[in-house]
Structures are given as C-alpha cells and as structure tokens.
C-alpha cells in the first residue's frame, strides 16, 4: 500500500481497503513483481 495508505482519499473509511483511486498506484507498486511471474517459464 506504499504511496496510497497515508494519502487521504486513497483508503476507504474502514482504513483497510484501498479506493478505486488508489488502484493505479497499487498497480505501479506490484506490477514489476507480478509481470515476470505471469510471463511463465
């Protein structure tokens, strides 16, 4: 949740779940890790 958790409006009221606005930031953080795994052997 780096780049989203502490930014107002990026987390839902429950403080646990990101909003739709946070999704691009989360994708930027996780894609470099996921892409090689999804590419296969």
N, CA, C and O atoms as a GROMACS GRO file, in nm:
protein
  164
    1UNK      N    1   0.082  -0.121   0.000
    1UNK     CA    2   0.000   0.000   0.000
    1UNK      C    3   0.085   0.126   0.000
    1UNK      O    4   0.036   0.236   0.024
    2UNK      N    5   0.212   0.109  -0.026
    2UNK     CA    6   0.302   0.223  -0.031
    2UNK      C    7   0.252   0.324  -0.134
    2UNK      O    8   0.216   0.288  -0.246
    3UNK      N    9   0.250   0.449  -0.096
    3UNK     CA   10   0.204   0.554  -0.185
    3UNK      C   11   0.054   0.575  -0.183
    3UNK      O   12   0.003   0.666  -0.249
    4UNK      N   13  -0.018   0.492  -0.107
    4UNK     CA   14  -0.163   0.505  -0.102
    4UNK      C   15  -0.215   0.509   0.042
    4UNK      O   16  -0.308   0.585   0.071
    5UNK      N   17  -0.158   0.431   0.130
    5UNK     CA   18  -0.213   0.416   0.265
    5UNK      C   19  -0.219   0.547   0.343
    5UNK      O   20  -0.313   0.569   0.419
    6UNK      N   21  -0.121   0.633   0.325
    6UNK     CA   22  -0.117   0.757   0.402
    6UNK      C   23  -0.176   0.876   0.327
    6UNK      O   24  -0.175   0.988   0.379
    7UNK      N   25  -0.227   0.854   0.208
    7UNK     CA   26  -0.281   0.962   0.126
    7UNK      C   27  -0.432   0.968   0.143
    7UNK      O   28  -0.503   0.870   0.118
    8UNK      N   29  -0.480   1.082   0.186
    8UNK     CA   30  -0.624   1.098   0.207
    8UNK      C   31  -0.700   1.072   0.078
    8UNK      O   32  -0.661   1.118  -0.029
    9UNK      N   33  -0.807   0.998   0.088
    9UNK     CA   34  -0.888   0.965  -0.028
    9UNK      C   35  -0.848   0.838  -0.098
    9UNK      O   36  -0.918   0.790  -0.187
   10UNK      N   37  -0.734   0.781  -0.060
   10UNK     CA   38  -0.688   0.658  -0.123
   10UNK      C   39  -0.732   0.533  -0.047
   10UNK      O   40  -0.719   0.422  -0.097
   11UNK      N   41  -0.785   0.552   0.074
   11UNK     CA   42  -0.831   0.439   0.154
   11UNK      C   43  -0.978   0.459   0.188
   11UNK      O   44  -1.023   0.571   0.208
   12UNK      N   45  -1.052   0.349   0.193
   12UNK     CA   46  -1.192   0.356   0.232
   12UNK      C   47  -1.202   0.391   0.380
   12UNK      O   48  -1.103   0.387   0.452
   13UNK      N   49  -1.322   0.425   0.423
   13UNK     CA   50  -1.343   0.467   0.562
   13UNK      C   51  -1.298   0.364   0.664
   13UNK      O   52  -1.263   0.399   0.777
   14UNK      N   53  -1.299   0.236   0.627
   14UNK     CA   54  -1.258   0.134   0.723
   14UNK      C   55  -1.108   0.136   0.749
   14UNK      O   56  -1.061   0.072   0.843
   15UNK      N   57  -1.033   0.210   0.667
   15UNK     CA   58  -0.889   0.221   0.685
   15UNK      C   59  -0.812   0.098   0.642
   15UNK      O   60  -0.690   0.093   0.657
   16UNK      N   61  -0.880  -0.001   0.588
   16UNK     CA   62  -0.814  -0.125   0.548
   16UNK      C   63  -0.810  -0.146   0.397
   16UNK      O   64  -0.716  -0.205   0.344
   17UNK      N   65  -0.911  -0.096   0.330
   17UNK     CA   66  -0.926  -0.125   0.187
   17UNK      C   67  -0.901   0.000   0.102
   17UNK      O   68  -0.953   0.108   0.133
   18UNK      N   69  -0.823  -0.015  -0.005
   18UNK     CA   70  -0.797   0.097  -0.093
   18UNK      C   71  -0.920   0.131  -0.178
   18UNK      O   72  -1.005   0.046  -0.203
   19UNK      N   73  -0.927   0.256  -0.219
   19UNK     CA   74  -1.034   0.302  -0.306
   19UNK      C   75  -0.997   0.276  -0.452
   19UNK      O   76  -0.885   0.233  -0.482
   20UNK      N   77  -1.090   0.302  -0.540
   20UNK     CA   78  -1.063   0.289  -0.683
   20UNK      C   79  -0.952   0.385  -0.726
   20UNK      O   80  -0.874   0.353  -0.816
   21UNK      N   81  -0.946   0.501  -0.663
   21UNK     CA   82  -0.842   0.599  -0.698
   21UNK      C   83  -0.703   0.547  -0.665
   21UNK      O   84  -0.605   0.590  -0.727
   22UNK      N   85  -0.692   0.456  -0.571
   22UNK     CA   86  -0.562   0.402  -0.531
   22UNK      C   87  -0.512   0.293  -0.625
   22UNK      O   88  -0.393   0.260  -0.623
   23UNK      N   89  -0.599   0.237  -0.706
   23UNK     CA   90  -0.562   0.122  -0.788
   23UNK      C   91  -0.443   0.147  -0.882
   23UNK      O   92  -0.356   0.060  -0.891
   24UNK      N   93  -0.435   0.260  -0.952
   24UNK     CA   94  -0.317   0.280  -1.037
   24UNK      C   95  -0.186   0.282  -0.958
   24UNK      O   96  -0.085   0.230  -1.005
   25UNK      N   97  -0.187   0.340  -0.839
   25UNK     CA   98  -0.068   0.342  -0.755
   25UNK      C   99  -0.031   0.201  -0.712
   25UNK      O  100   0.086   0.164  -0.715
   26UNK      N  101  -0.130   0.124  -0.671
   26UNK     CA  102  -0.104  -0.013  -0.630
   26UNK      C  103  -0.050  -0.096  -0.746
   26UNK      O  104   0.041  -0.177  -0.728
   27UNK      N  105  -0.105  -0.076  -0.865
   27UNK     CA  106  -0.056  -0.147  -0.983
   27UNK      C  107   0.090  -0.113  -1.010
   27UNK      O  108   0.170  -0.202  -1.038
   28UNK      N  109   0.126   0.013  -1.002
   28UNK     CA  110   0.265   0.053  -1.023
   28UNK      C  111   0.358  -0.016  -0.925
   28UNK      O  112   0.470  -0.053  -0.960
   29UNK      N  113   0.312  -0.034  -0.802
   29UNK     CA  114   0.395  -0.097  -0.699
   29UNK      C  115   0.409  -0.248  -0.719
   29UNK      O  116   0.516  -0.304  -0.695
   30UNK      N  117   0.304  -0.312  -0.763
   30UNK     CA  118   0.304  -0.458  -0.766
   30UNK      C  119   0.338  -0.517  -0.903
   30UNK      O  120   0.384  -0.630  -0.912
   31UNK      N  121   0.317  -0.442  -1.010
   31UNK     CA  122   0.338  -0.495  -1.144
   31UNK      C  123   0.481  -0.544  -1.169
   31UNK      O  124   0.497  -0.650  -1.229
   32UNK      N  125   0.584  -0.472  -1.126
   32UNK     CA  126   0.720  -0.522  -1.151
   32UNK      C  127   0.745  -0.660  -1.088
   32UNK      O  128   0.831  -0.734  -1.136
   33UNK      N  129   0.673  -0.694  -0.984
   33UNK     CA  130   0.688  -0.824  -0.920
   33UNK      C  131   0.601  -0.929  -0.991
   33UNK      O  132   0.644  -1.042  -1.013
   34UNK      N  133   0.480  -0.890  -1.027
   34UNK     CA  134   0.386  -0.984  -1.088
   34UNK      C  135   0.419  -1.018  -1.233
   34UNK      O  136   0.403  -1.133  -1.276
   35UNK      N  137   0.464  -0.921  -1.308
   35UNK     CA  138   0.484  -0.942  -1.452
   35UNK      C  139   0.573  -1.062  -1.482
   35UNK      O  140   0.535  -1.145  -1.565
   36UNK      N  141   0.690  -1.075  -1.419
   36UNK     CA  142   0.773  -1.192  -1.451
   36UNK      C  143   0.707  -1.324  -1.411
   36UNK      O  144   0.728  -1.427  -1.476
   37UNK      N  145   0.628  -1.323  -1.305
   37UNK     CA  146   0.560  -1.445  -1.261
   37UNK      C  147   0.452  -1.486  -1.360
   37UNK      O  148   0.430  -1.605  -1.383
   38UNK      N  149   0.384  -1.389  -1.417
   38UNK     CA  150   0.277  -1.417  -1.512
   38UNK      C  151   0.330  -1.454  -1.651
   38UNK      O  152   0.259  -1.518  -1.729
   39UNK      N  153   0.453  -1.415  -1.680
   39UNK     CA  154   0.512  -1.443  -1.811
   39UNK      C  155   0.538  -1.592  -1.830
   39UNK      O  156   0.546  -1.640  -1.943
   40UNK      N  157   0.551  -1.664  -1.721
   40UNK     CA  158   0.575  -1.807  -1.730
   40UNK      C  159   0.721  -1.840  -1.748
   40UNK      O  160   0.807  -1.751  -1.746
   41UNK      N  161   0.749  -1.969  -1.765
   41UNK     CA  162   0.890  -2.014  -1.775
   41UNK      C  163   0.957  -1.972  -1.904
   41UNK      O  164   1.074  -2.003  -1.925
   0.00000   0.00000   0.00000
